Amino acid sequence: MLSWQTISNSPEITETIGQELGTRLRGGEVIELVSDLGGGKTTFVRGIARGLGSHDAVASPTFTISRQYRTGELTLYHFDFYRLSEPGIVAAELTEVINDPKAIVVIEWGEIVENVLPVDRLTVTFQSTGETIRQLIFNYPRKLNYLIAKEAEDVNSVD
Ligand code: ADP
Ligand code: MG
């Protein structure tokens, strides 16, 4: 696995980092976002949608569990499992879109569906180190190297 990290000191910068990632997506990627409440996950998804060229409004899918945003020829699926205690039918829906090469799947609070998430995914962990400071840590297998602009550190020689 490769690891790369950066610091954001405002919601706008977090959105810009997400936007940069959005411009690099090709379809078929799965991105898991990990943080406490208010860590910046949904803000980051707003940037991803912009980077993909979507003009749709991005809001937290906490109550609807999933939302989708139209981009050119790809669809961005945004899941939030915060309120779900049983994966059930939503896990089935998730599995279906994970296997769609024209879909990009972003997941908040994905622990409950961990077993349906592919090993080859990008995980972004947000750590709040101050009111407006967020450390963003990207972990991903080598085959997703095209998603990251900067040189990453190889933290594990086995992909
Ligand atoms: P989550 O989806 O992880 O619960 P949100 O993106 O919904 O988080 O909310 C993040 C909150 O933290 C927003 O109120 C935002 O204004 C605030 N915030 C402060 N600094 C940052 C930052 N550097 N990056 C992202 N959000 C920030
Ligand atoms: Mg959120």
PDB file of C-alpha atoms and ligand atoms in Angstrom:
ATOM      1  CA  MET A   1       0.000   0.000   0.000  1.00  0.00           C
ATOM      2  CA  LEU A   2       1.080   3.564  -0.681  1.00  0.00           C
ATOM      3  CA  SER A   3       0.502   6.450   1.665  1.00  0.00           C
ATOM      4  CA  TRP A   4       0.414  10.159   1.006  1.00  0.00           C
ATOM      5  CA  GLN A   5      -0.729  12.949   3.276  1.00  0.00           C
ATOM      6  CA  THR A   6      -1.501  16.619   3.228  1.00  0.00           C
ATOM      7  CA  ILE A   7      -2.864  19.300   5.548  1.00  0.00           C
ATOM      8  CA  SER A   8      -5.953  21.447   5.041  1.00  0.00           C
ATOM      9  CA  ASN A   9      -6.629  24.518   7.142  1.00  0.00           C
ATOM     10  CA  SER A  10     -10.064  25.461   5.772  1.00  0.00           C
ATOM     11  CA  PRO A  11     -13.185  23.811   4.342  1.00  0.00           C
ATOM     12  CA  GLU A  12     -12.353  25.457   0.989  1.00  0.00           C
ATOM     13  CA  ILE A  13      -8.931  23.809   0.880  1.00  0.00           C
ATOM     14  CA  THR A  14     -10.434  20.412   1.760  1.00  0.00           C
ATOM     15  CA  GLU A  15     -12.867  20.919  -1.122  1.00  0.00           C
ATOM     16  CA  THR A  16     -10.008  21.845  -3.465  1.00  0.00           C
ATOM     17  CA  ILE A  17      -8.078  18.697  -2.505  1.00  0.00           C
ATOM     18  CA  GLY A  18     -11.222  16.672  -3.254  1.00  0.00           C
ATOM     19  CA  GLN A  19     -11.621  18.515  -6.557  1.00  0.00           C
ATOM     20  CA  GLU A  20      -8.073  17.617  -7.621  1.00  0.00           C
ATOM     21  CA  LEU A  21      -8.867  13.970  -6.898  1.00  0.00           C
ATOM     22  CA  GLY A  22     -12.140  14.289  -8.829  1.00  0.00           C
ATOM     23  CA  THR A  23     -10.339  15.383 -11.988  1.00  0.00           C
ATOM     24  CA  ARG A  24      -8.236  12.195 -11.862  1.00  0.00           C
ATOM     25  CA  LEU A  25     -11.062   9.685 -11.505  1.00  0.00           C
ATOM     26  CA  ARG A  26     -11.717   7.408 -14.484  1.00  0.00           C
ATOM     27  CA  GLY A  27     -14.689   5.376 -13.265  1.00  0.00           C
ATOM     28  CA  GLY A  28     -14.717   2.139 -11.311  1.00  0.00           C
ATOM     29  CA  GLU A  29     -12.985   3.582  -8.235  1.00  0.00           C
ATOM     30  CA  VAL A  30     -14.129   3.062  -4.651  1.00  0.00           C
ATOM     31  CA  ILE A  31     -13.190   5.686  -2.060  1.00  0.00           C
ATOM     32  CA  GLU A  32     -13.745   5.202   1.651  1.00  0.00           C
ATOM     33  CA  LEU A  33     -13.727   8.305   3.856  1.00  0.00           C
ATOM     34  CA  VAL A  34     -12.910   7.882   7.528  1.00  0.00           C
ATOM     35  CA  SER A  35     -13.245  10.507  10.277  1.00  0.00           C
ATOM     36  CA  ASP A  36     -15.255  11.582  13.278  1.00  0.00           C
ATOM     37  CA  LEU A  37     -18.421  13.617  12.754  1.00  0.00           C
ATOM     38  CA  GLY A  38     -17.459  17.003  11.269  1.00  0.00           C
ATOM     39  CA  GLY A  39     -14.115  15.713  10.015  1.00  0.00           C
ATOM     40  CA  GLY A  40     -14.756  17.036   6.517  1.00  0.00           C
ATOM     41  CA  LYS A  41     -15.878  13.946   4.585  1.00  0.00           C
ATOM     42  CA  THR A  42     -18.948  15.515   2.971  1.00  0.00           C
ATOM     43  CA  THR A  43     -16.996  18.698   2.227  1.00  0.00           C
ATOM     44  CA  PHE A  44     -14.420  16.542   0.437  1.00  0.00           C
ATOM     45  CA  VAL A  45     -17.166  14.795  -1.614  1.00  0.00           C
ATOM     46  CA  ARG A  46     -18.387  18.247  -2.723  1.00  0.00           C
ATOM     47  CA  GLY A  47     -14.916  18.799  -4.179  1.00  0.00           C
ATOM     48  CA  ILE A  48     -14.865  15.388  -5.881  1.00  0.00           C
ATOM     49  CA  ALA A  49     -18.195  16.193  -7.563  1.00  0.00           C
ATOM     50  CA  ARG A  50     -16.842  19.553  -8.774  1.00  0.00           C
ATOM     51  CA  GLY A  51     -13.699  17.880 -10.091  1.00  0.00           C
ATOM     52  CA  LEU A  52     -15.858  15.456 -12.047  1.00  0.00           C
ATOM     53  CA  GLY A  53     -17.691  18.411 -13.564  1.00  0.00           C
ATOM     54  CA  SER A  54     -20.960  17.899 -11.707  1.00  0.00           C
ATOM     55  CA  HIS A  55     -23.124  20.935 -11.010  1.00  0.00           C
ATOM     56  CA  ASP A  56     -25.402  19.021  -8.638  1.00  0.00           C
ATOM     57  CA  ALA A  57     -25.664  20.216  -5.047  1.00  0.00           C
ATOM     58  CA  VAL A  58     -23.826  17.881  -2.690  1.00  0.00           C
ATOM     59  CA  ALA A  59     -25.415  17.371   0.717  1.00  0.00           C
ATOM     60  CA  SER A  60     -24.944  14.784   3.401  1.00  0.00           C
ATOM     61  CA  PRO A  61     -26.842  11.582   2.566  1.00  0.00           C
ATOM     62  CA  THR A  62     -27.117  10.786   6.280  1.00  0.00           C
ATOM     63  CA  PHE A  63     -30.919  10.491   6.130  1.00  0.00           C
ATOM     64  CA  THR A  64     -31.253   9.024   2.641  1.00  0.00           C
ATOM     65  CA  ILE A  65     -28.171   6.754   2.945  1.00  0.00           C
ATOM     66  CA  SER A  66     -27.303   7.191  -0.702  1.00  0.00           C
ATOM     67  CA  ARG A  67     -27.283  10.014  -3.206  1.00  0.00           C
ATOM     68  CA  GLN A  68     -26.045  10.189  -6.751  1.00  0.00           C
ATOM     69  CA  TYR A  69     -24.626  13.029  -8.784  1.00  0.00           C
ATOM     70  CA  ARG A  70     -24.502  13.266 -12.542  1.00  0.00           C
ATOM     71  CA  THR A  71     -21.214  14.004 -14.215  1.00  0.00           C
ATOM     72  CA  GLY A  72     -20.322  13.670 -17.920  1.00  0.00           C
ATOM     73  CA  GLU A  73     -20.524   9.946 -18.570  1.00  0.00           C
ATOM     74  CA  LEU A  74     -19.822   8.763 -15.043  1.00  0.00           C
ATOM     75  CA  THR A  75     -22.100   8.673 -12.017  1.00  0.00           C
ATOM     76  CA  LEU A  76     -20.845   9.563  -8.567  1.00  0.00           C
ATOM     77  CA  TYR A  77     -22.545   7.516  -5.836  1.00  0.00           C
ATOM     78  CA  HIS A  78     -22.305   8.912  -2.321  1.00  0.00           C
ATOM     79  CA  PHE A  79     -23.168   6.592   0.557  1.00  0.00           C
ATOM     80  CA  ASP A  80     -23.357   7.430   4.251  1.00  0.00           C
ATOM     81  CA  PHE A  81     -24.006   4.486   6.575  1.00  0.00           C
ATOM     82  CA  TYR A  82     -24.030   6.506   9.792  1.00  0.00           C
ATOM     83  CA  ARG A  83     -27.664   5.712  10.569  1.00  0.00           C
ATOM     84  CA  LEU A  84     -27.753   2.165   9.300  1.00  0.00           C
ATOM     85  CA  SER A  85     -27.600  -0.652  11.823  1.00  0.00           C
ATOM     86  CA  GLU A  86     -28.205  -3.459   9.310  1.00  0.00           C
ATOM     87  CA  PRO A  87     -26.489  -3.323   5.894  1.00  0.00           C
ATOM     88  CA  GLY A  88     -29.300  -5.364   4.200  1.00  0.00           C
ATOM     89  CA  ILE A  89     -30.608  -4.027   0.898  1.00  0.00           C
ATOM     90  CA  VAL A  90     -28.259  -1.051   0.816  1.00  0.00           C
ATOM     91  CA  ALA A  91     -25.247  -3.382   0.875  1.00  0.00           C
ATOM     92  CA  ALA A  92     -26.749  -5.116  -2.173  1.00  0.00           C
ATOM     93  CA  GLU A  93     -27.147  -1.757  -3.945  1.00  0.00           C
ATOM     94  CA  LEU A  94     -23.594  -0.865  -2.976  1.00  0.00           C
ATOM     95  CA  THR A  95     -22.203  -4.132  -4.362  1.00  0.00           C
ATOM     96  CA  GLU A  96     -23.955  -3.487  -7.660  1.00  0.00           C
ATOM     97  CA  VAL A  97     -22.506   0.001  -8.154  1.00  0.00           C
ATOM     98  CA  ILE A  98     -19.042  -1.120  -6.994  1.00  0.00           C
ATOM     99  CA  ASN A  99     -18.975  -3.436 -10.008  1.00  0.00           C
ATOM    100  CA  ASP A 100     -20.046  -0.716 -12.451  1.00  0.00           C
ATOM    101  CA  PRO A 101     -17.022   0.677 -14.372  1.00  0.00           C
ATOM    102  CA  LYS A 102     -18.997   3.872 -15.087  1.00  0.00           C
ATOM    103  CA  ALA A 103     -19.587   4.486 -11.398  1.00  0.00           C
ATOM    104  CA  ILE A 104     -17.441   6.130  -8.758  1.00  0.00           C
ATOM    105  CA  VAL A 105     -18.418   5.121  -5.245  1.00  0.00           C
ATOM    106  CA  VAL A 106     -17.641   7.263  -2.202  1.00  0.00           C
ATOM    107  CA  ILE A 107     -18.529   5.938   1.239  1.00  0.00           C
ATOM    108  CA  GLU A 108     -18.804   7.638   4.630  1.00  0.00           C
ATOM    109  CA  TRP A 109     -19.061   5.468   7.770  1.00  0.00           C
ATOM    110  CA  GLY A 110     -18.355   2.291   5.797  1.00  0.00           C
ATOM    111  CA  GLU A 111     -17.422  -0.024   8.675  1.00  0.00           C
ATOM    112  CA  ILE A 112     -20.774  -1.808   8.526  1.00  0.00           C
ATOM    113  CA  VAL A 113     -20.237  -2.722   4.850  1.00  0.00           C
ATOM    114  CA  GLU A 114     -16.500  -3.378   5.186  1.00  0.00           C
ATOM    115  CA  ASN A 115     -16.883  -6.936   3.859  1.00  0.00           C
ATOM    116  CA  VAL A 116     -18.347  -5.776   0.527  1.00  0.00           C
ATOM    117  CA  LEU A 117     -15.719  -3.076  -0.058  1.00  0.00           C
ATOM    118  CA  PRO A 118     -12.974  -4.074  -2.509  1.00  0.00           C
ATOM    119  CA  VAL A 119      -9.431  -4.355  -1.157  1.00  0.00           C
ATOM    120  CA  ASP A 120      -8.332  -2.128  -4.057  1.00  0.00           C
ATOM    121  CA  ARG A 121      -9.797   1.103  -2.794  1.00  0.00           C
ATOM    122  CA  LEU A 122      -8.573   4.518  -1.798  1.00  0.00           C
ATOM    123  CA  THR A 123      -9.041   5.244   1.892  1.00  0.00           C
ATOM    124  CA  VAL A 124      -8.851   8.867   3.004  1.00  0.00           C
ATOM    125  CA  THR A 125      -8.609   9.416   6.757  1.00  0.00           C
ATOM    126  CA  PHE A 126      -9.284  12.906   8.164  1.00  0.00           C
ATOM    127  CA  GLN A 127      -7.753  13.790  11.508  1.00  0.00           C
ATOM    128  CA  SER A 128      -8.802  17.019  13.201  1.00  0.00           C
ATOM    129  CA  THR A 129      -5.775  18.562  14.816  1.00  0.00           C
ATOM    130  CA  GLY A 130      -7.400  21.944  15.486  1.00  0.00           C
ATOM    131  CA  GLU A 131     -10.707  23.724  14.897  1.00  0.00           C
ATOM    132  CA  THR A 132     -10.009  24.224  11.203  1.00  0.00           C
ATOM    133  CA  ILE A 133      -6.970  21.990  10.698  1.00  0.00           C
ATOM    134  CA  ARG A 134      -7.422  18.592   9.092  1.00  0.00           C
ATOM    135  CA  GLN A 135      -4.713  16.112   8.249  1.00  0.00           C
ATOM    136  CA  LEU A 136      -5.761  14.072   5.211  1.00  0.00           C
ATOM    137  CA  ILE A 137      -4.080  10.680   4.878  1.00  0.00           C
ATOM    138  CA  PHE A 138      -4.471   8.776   1.610  1.00  0.00           C
ATOM    139  CA  ASN A 139      -3.835   5.020   1.605  1.00  0.00           C
ATOM    140  CA  TYR A 140      -4.165   3.087  -1.642  1.00  0.00           C
ATOM    141  CA  PRO A 141      -2.728   0.204  -3.640  1.00  0.00           C
ATOM    142  CA  ARG A 142      -0.142   0.949  -6.313  1.00  0.00           C
ATOM    143  CA  LYS A 143      -2.667   0.412  -9.122  1.00  0.00           C
ATOM    144  CA  LEU A 144      -4.517   3.546  -7.944  1.00  0.00           C
ATOM    145  CA  ASN A 145      -1.333   5.637  -8.066  1.00  0.00           C
ATOM    146  CA  TYR A 146      -2.821   7.740 -10.904  1.00  0.00           C
ATOM    147  CA  LEU A 147      -5.214   9.295  -8.365  1.00  0.00           C
ATOM    148  CA  ILE A 148      -2.464  11.095  -6.467  1.00  0.00           C
ATOM    149  CA  ALA A 149      -0.413  13.916  -7.953  1.00  0.00           C
ATOM    150  CA  LYS A 150       2.504  13.800  -5.539  1.00  0.00           C
ATOM    151  CA  GLU A 151       5.183  11.217  -4.800  1.00  0.00           C
ATOM    152  CA  ALA A 152       3.880   8.820  -2.182  1.00  0.00           C
ATOM    153  CA  GLU A 153       5.744   6.842   0.394  1.00  0.00           C
ATOM    154  CA  ASP A 154       5.600   3.067   0.064  1.00  0.00           C
ATOM    155  CA  VAL A 155       4.554   1.924   3.512  1.00  0.00           C
ATOM    156  CA  ASN A 156       4.268  -1.733   2.614  1.00  0.00           C
ATOM    157  CA  SER A 157       6.143  -3.443  -0.188  1.00  0.00           C
ATOM    158  CA  VAL A 158       3.227  -5.840  -0.787  1.00  0.00           C
ATOM    159  CA  ASP A 159       0.402  -4.105  -2.683  1.00  0.00           C
TER     160      ASP A 159
HETATM  161  P1  ADP B   1     -18.368  15.003   7.922  1.00  0.00           P
HETATM  162  O1  ADP B   1     -19.040  14.639   6.635  1.00  0.00           O
HETATM  163  O2  ADP B   1     -17.041  14.301   8.120  1.00  0.00           O
HETATM  164  O3  ADP B   1     -19.260  14.834   9.122  1.00  0.00           O
HETATM  165  P2  ADP B   1     -18.629  17.753   7.006  1.00  0.00           P
HETATM  166  O4  ADP B   1     -17.862  17.945   5.753  1.00  0.00           O
HETATM  167  O5  ADP B   1     -20.096  17.581   6.899  1.00  0.00           O
HETATM  168  O6  ADP B   1     -17.971  16.551   7.855  1.00  0.00           O
HETATM  169  O7  ADP B   1     -18.393  18.969   7.988  1.00  0.00           O
HETATM  170  C1  ADP B   1     -17.118  19.470   8.270  1.00  0.00           C
HETATM  171  C2  ADP B   1     -17.292  20.681   9.179  1.00  0.00           C
HETATM  172  O8  ADP B   1     -16.023  21.129   9.640  1.00  0.00           O
HETATM  173  C3  ADP B   1     -17.936  21.820   8.452  1.00  0.00           C
HETATM  174  O9  ADP B   1     -18.756  22.524   9.354  1.00  0.00           O
HETATM  175  C4  ADP B   1     -16.754  22.686   8.046  1.00  0.00           C
HETATM  176  O10 ADP B   1     -17.067  24.052   7.912  1.00  0.00           O
HETATM  177  C5  ADP B   1     -15.801  22.469   9.217  1.00  0.00           C
HETATM  178  N1  ADP B   1     -14.379  22.595   8.881  1.00  0.00           N
HETATM  179  C6  ADP B   1     -13.495  23.414   9.505  1.00  0.00           C
HETATM  180  N2  ADP B   1     -12.268  23.297   8.980  1.00  0.00           N
HETATM  181  C7  ADP B   1     -12.356  22.375   8.001  1.00  0.00           C
HETATM  182  C8  ADP B   1     -11.410  21.834   7.105  1.00  0.00           C
HETATM  183  N3  ADP B   1     -10.106  22.197   7.112  1.00  0.00           N
HETATM  184  N4  ADP B   1     -11.848  20.909   6.222  1.00  0.00           N
HETATM  185  C9  ADP B   1     -13.138  20.530   6.213  1.00  0.00           C
HETATM  186  N5  ADP B   1     -14.090  20.986   7.036  1.00  0.00           N
HETATM  187  C10 ADP B   1     -13.701  21.923   7.929  1.00  0.00           C
HETATM  188 MG    MG B   2     -20.797  13.595   6.220  1.00  0.00          MG
END
